[in-house]
Amino acid sequence: QVQLVESGGGLVQAGGSLRLSCAASGRTFGASSVGWFRQAPGKEREFVASISRSGDSTYYGDSVKGRFTISRDNAKNTVYLQMASLKPEDTAVYYCAARFLLLIRSSDEASYWGQGTQVTVSS
C-alpha cells in the first residue's frame, strides 16, 4: 500500500510560481511511477505530469509543458511539481497519484491517490 499526501497549494498571482509536494509512504514507492493530475470545477480530471520510477523520464500535459517541472527524491519519498508562469486557468485541485512499476499517463492508470491540494491563480 502507498499513501500520498499533497501539500504546497495556495493562492498565487498570475505569472507567479508555486511548488507542490507529494509525500509518500509505503515500501513500494521506489518502484512506483507518480503522476500529477488536476481538476477544476465542472471539468474532467486532467493529466498534468508524470515521472518514472528512477526519475529519468518525465511527461507533461500540453497545457503545462514548458511551465511545470516534475521531479522526485526517492530518498525522501517525495515527488514535486514546480509550477511557473501560472495562469488563471491553472486553478484547480491538484492530486498526486501512484502506479506500481508502469508509467502514469491517464487517471484510470493510477492505483493510489492523495487527497489533493488547492491551487488558485488570480489574474
mmCIF file of C-alpha atoms in Angstrom:
data_model
loop_
_atom_site.group_PDB
_atom_site.id
_atom_site.type_symbol
_atom_site.label_atom_id
_atom_site.label_comp_id
_atom_site.label_asym_id
_atom_site.label_seq_id
_atom_site.Cartn_x
_atom_site.Cartn_y
_atom_site.Cartn_z
ATOM 1 C CA GLN A 1 0.000 0.000 0.000
ATOM 2 C CA VAL A 2 1.161 3.518 -0.856
ATOM 3 C CA GLN A 3 -0.187 6.563 0.947
ATOM 4 C CA LEU A 4 0.145 10.000 -0.625
ATOM 5 C CA VAL A 5 -0.247 13.439 0.922
ATOM 6 C CA GLU A 6 -0.102 16.620 -1.150
ATOM 7 C CA SER A 7 0.946 19.998 0.165
ATOM 8 C CA GLY A 8 2.062 23.387 -1.084
ATOM 9 C CA GLY A 9 -1.122 24.659 -2.636
ATOM 10 C CA GLY A 10 -2.347 28.170 -2.128
ATOM 11 C CA LEU A 11 -3.153 31.478 -3.764
ATOM 12 C CA VAL A 12 -0.714 32.972 -6.237
ATOM 13 C CA GLN A 13 -0.784 35.810 -8.735
ATOM 14 C CA ALA A 14 -0.779 35.095 -12.447
ATOM 15 C CA GLY A 15 2.771 34.767 -13.663
ATOM 16 C CA GLY A 16 3.939 33.557 -10.299
ATOM 17 C CA SER A 17 5.243 30.197 -9.219
ATOM 18 C CA LEU A 18 4.397 27.551 -6.683
ATOM 19 C CA ARG A 19 5.850 24.205 -5.697
ATOM 20 C CA LEU A 20 3.674 21.292 -4.743
ATOM 21 C CA SER A 21 4.919 18.314 -2.800
ATOM 22 C CA CYS A 22 3.624 14.780 -2.680
ATOM 23 C CA ALA A 23 4.890 12.913 0.340
ATOM 24 C CA ALA A 24 4.580 9.171 0.063
ATOM 25 C CA SER A 25 4.771 6.290 2.449
ATOM 26 C CA GLY A 26 4.957 2.639 1.613
ATOM 27 C CA ARG A 27 7.680 0.193 0.809
ATOM 28 C CA THR A 28 6.923 0.153 -2.905
ATOM 29 C CA PHE A 29 7.258 3.890 -3.507
ATOM 30 C CA GLY A 30 10.669 3.495 -5.081
ATOM 31 C CA ALA A 31 9.150 1.070 -7.557
ATOM 32 C CA SER A 32 6.220 3.334 -8.375
ATOM 33 C CA SER A 33 5.667 5.870 -11.070
ATOM 34 C CA VAL A 34 3.981 9.043 -9.879
ATOM 35 C CA GLY A 35 1.752 11.481 -11.676
ATOM 36 C CA TRP A 36 0.096 14.793 -11.009
ATOM 37 C CA PHE A 37 -3.469 15.484 -12.061
ATOM 38 C CA ARG A 38 -5.761 18.419 -11.581
ATOM 39 C CA GLN A 39 -9.460 19.029 -11.583
ATOM 40 C CA ALA A 40 -11.155 22.379 -11.926
ATOM 41 C CA PRO A 41 -14.808 22.916 -11.022
ATOM 42 C CA GLY A 42 -17.050 21.429 -13.668
ATOM 43 C CA LYS A 43 -14.115 19.933 -15.546
ATOM 44 C CA GLU A 44 -12.765 16.442 -16.020
ATOM 45 C CA ARG A 45 -9.672 15.395 -14.181
ATOM 46 C CA GLU A 46 -6.705 16.357 -16.337
ATOM 47 C CA PHE A 47 -3.268 14.841 -16.641
ATOM 48 C CA VAL A 48 -0.550 17.295 -15.668
ATOM 49 C CA ALA A 49 2.749 15.454 -15.397
ATOM 50 C CA SER A 50 4.285 12.123 -14.509
ATOM 51 C CA ILE A 51 7.663 10.730 -13.640
ATOM 52 C CA SER A 52 9.193 7.291 -13.892
ATOM 53 C CA ARG A 53 10.492 5.208 -11.012
ATOM 54 C CA SER A 54 14.047 6.447 -11.337
ATOM 55 C CA GLY A 55 13.099 9.985 -12.264
ATOM 56 C CA ASP A 56 14.866 9.688 -15.594
ATOM 57 C CA SER A 57 11.708 10.037 -17.658
ATOM 58 C CA THR A 58 9.106 12.757 -17.342
ATOM 59 C CA TYR A 59 5.937 13.543 -19.240
ATOM 60 C CA TYR A 60 3.740 16.612 -19.347
ATOM 61 C CA GLY A 61 0.329 17.563 -20.487
ATOM 62 C CA ASP A 62 0.224 20.005 -23.360
ATOM 63 C CA SER A 63 -1.307 22.747 -21.265
ATOM 64 C CA VAL A 64 1.603 22.840 -18.810
ATOM 65 C CA LYS A 65 4.534 21.845 -20.987
ATOM 66 C CA GLY A 66 7.379 24.299 -20.633
ATOM 67 C CA ARG A 67 5.965 25.790 -17.447
ATOM 68 C CA PHE A 68 5.796 22.906 -14.969
ATOM 69 C CA THR A 69 8.553 20.578 -13.850
ATOM 70 C CA ILE A 70 8.090 17.278 -12.063
ATOM 71 C CA SER A 71 10.866 15.725 -10.024
ATOM 72 C CA ARG A 72 11.309 13.156 -7.298
ATOM 73 C CA ASP A 73 13.580 12.412 -4.406
ATOM 74 C CA ASN A 74 13.245 8.742 -3.606
ATOM 75 C CA ALA A 75 15.424 9.087 -0.528
ATOM 76 C CA LYS A 76 12.770 11.418 0.884
ATOM 77 C CA ASN A 77 9.832 9.553 -0.640
ATOM 78 C CA THR A 78 8.671 12.793 -2.184
ATOM 79 C CA VAL A 79 7.617 13.958 -5.619
ATOM 80 C CA TYR A 80 7.493 17.636 -6.502
ATOM 81 C CA LEU A 81 5.670 19.719 -9.034
ATOM 82 C CA GLN A 82 7.327 23.055 -9.669
ATOM 83 C CA MET A 83 4.852 25.365 -11.354
ATOM 84 C CA ALA A 84 5.935 28.560 -13.050
ATOM 85 C CA SER A 85 4.278 31.194 -15.220
ATOM 86 C CA LEU A 86 0.982 30.306 -13.633
ATOM 87 C CA LYS A 87 -2.231 31.255 -15.359
ATOM 88 C CA PRO A 88 -5.750 31.606 -14.002
ATOM 89 C CA GLU A 89 -6.703 28.504 -15.965
ATOM 90 C CA ASP A 90 -4.261 26.530 -13.822
ATOM 91 C CA THR A 91 -6.649 26.973 -10.916
ATOM 92 C CA ALA A 92 -7.703 23.527 -9.747
ATOM 93 C CA VAL A 93 -7.332 20.931 -7.077
ATOM 94 C CA TYR A 94 -4.075 19.128 -7.727
ATOM 95 C CA TYR A 95 -3.723 15.445 -6.925
ATOM 96 C CA CYS A 96 -0.758 13.156 -6.950
ATOM 97 C CA ALA A 97 -1.172 9.530 -7.875
ATOM 98 C CA ALA A 98 0.995 6.443 -7.972
ATOM 99 C CA ARG A 99 1.173 3.296 -10.052
ATOM 100 C CA PHE A 100 3.347 0.296 -9.459
ATOM 101 C CA LEU A 101 6.176 -0.023 -11.979
ATOM 102 C CA LEU A 102 4.449 1.348 -15.047
ATOM 103 C CA LEU A 103 4.151 4.962 -16.114
ATOM 104 C CA ILE A 104 1.054 7.033 -15.462
ATOM 105 C CA ARG A 105 -0.431 8.989 -18.329
ATOM 106 C CA SER A 106 -4.117 8.908 -17.504
ATOM 107 C CA SER A 107 -6.148 8.884 -14.331
ATOM 108 C CA ASP A 108 -7.505 5.382 -14.879
ATOM 109 C CA GLU A 109 -3.972 4.026 -14.656
ATOM 110 C CA ALA A 110 -3.418 5.257 -11.120
ATOM 111 C CA SER A 111 -3.661 2.881 -8.191
ATOM 112 C CA TYR A 112 -3.281 5.330 -5.312
ATOM 113 C CA TRP A 113 -4.435 8.918 -4.860
ATOM 114 C CA GLY A 114 -3.780 11.693 -2.424
ATOM 115 C CA GLN A 115 -6.482 13.978 -1.076
ATOM 116 C CA GLY A 116 -5.499 16.933 -3.223
ATOM 117 C CA THR A 117 -4.309 20.473 -2.634
ATOM 118 C CA GLN A 118 -5.997 23.606 -3.924
ATOM 119 C CA VAL A 119 -4.126 25.925 -6.262
ATOM 120 C CA THR A 120 -5.757 29.244 -7.064
ATOM 121 C CA VAL A 121 -4.220 31.647 -9.562
ATOM 122 C CA SER A 122 -5.573 35.172 -9.572
ATOM 123 C CA SER A 123 -5.491 37.455 -12.586
#
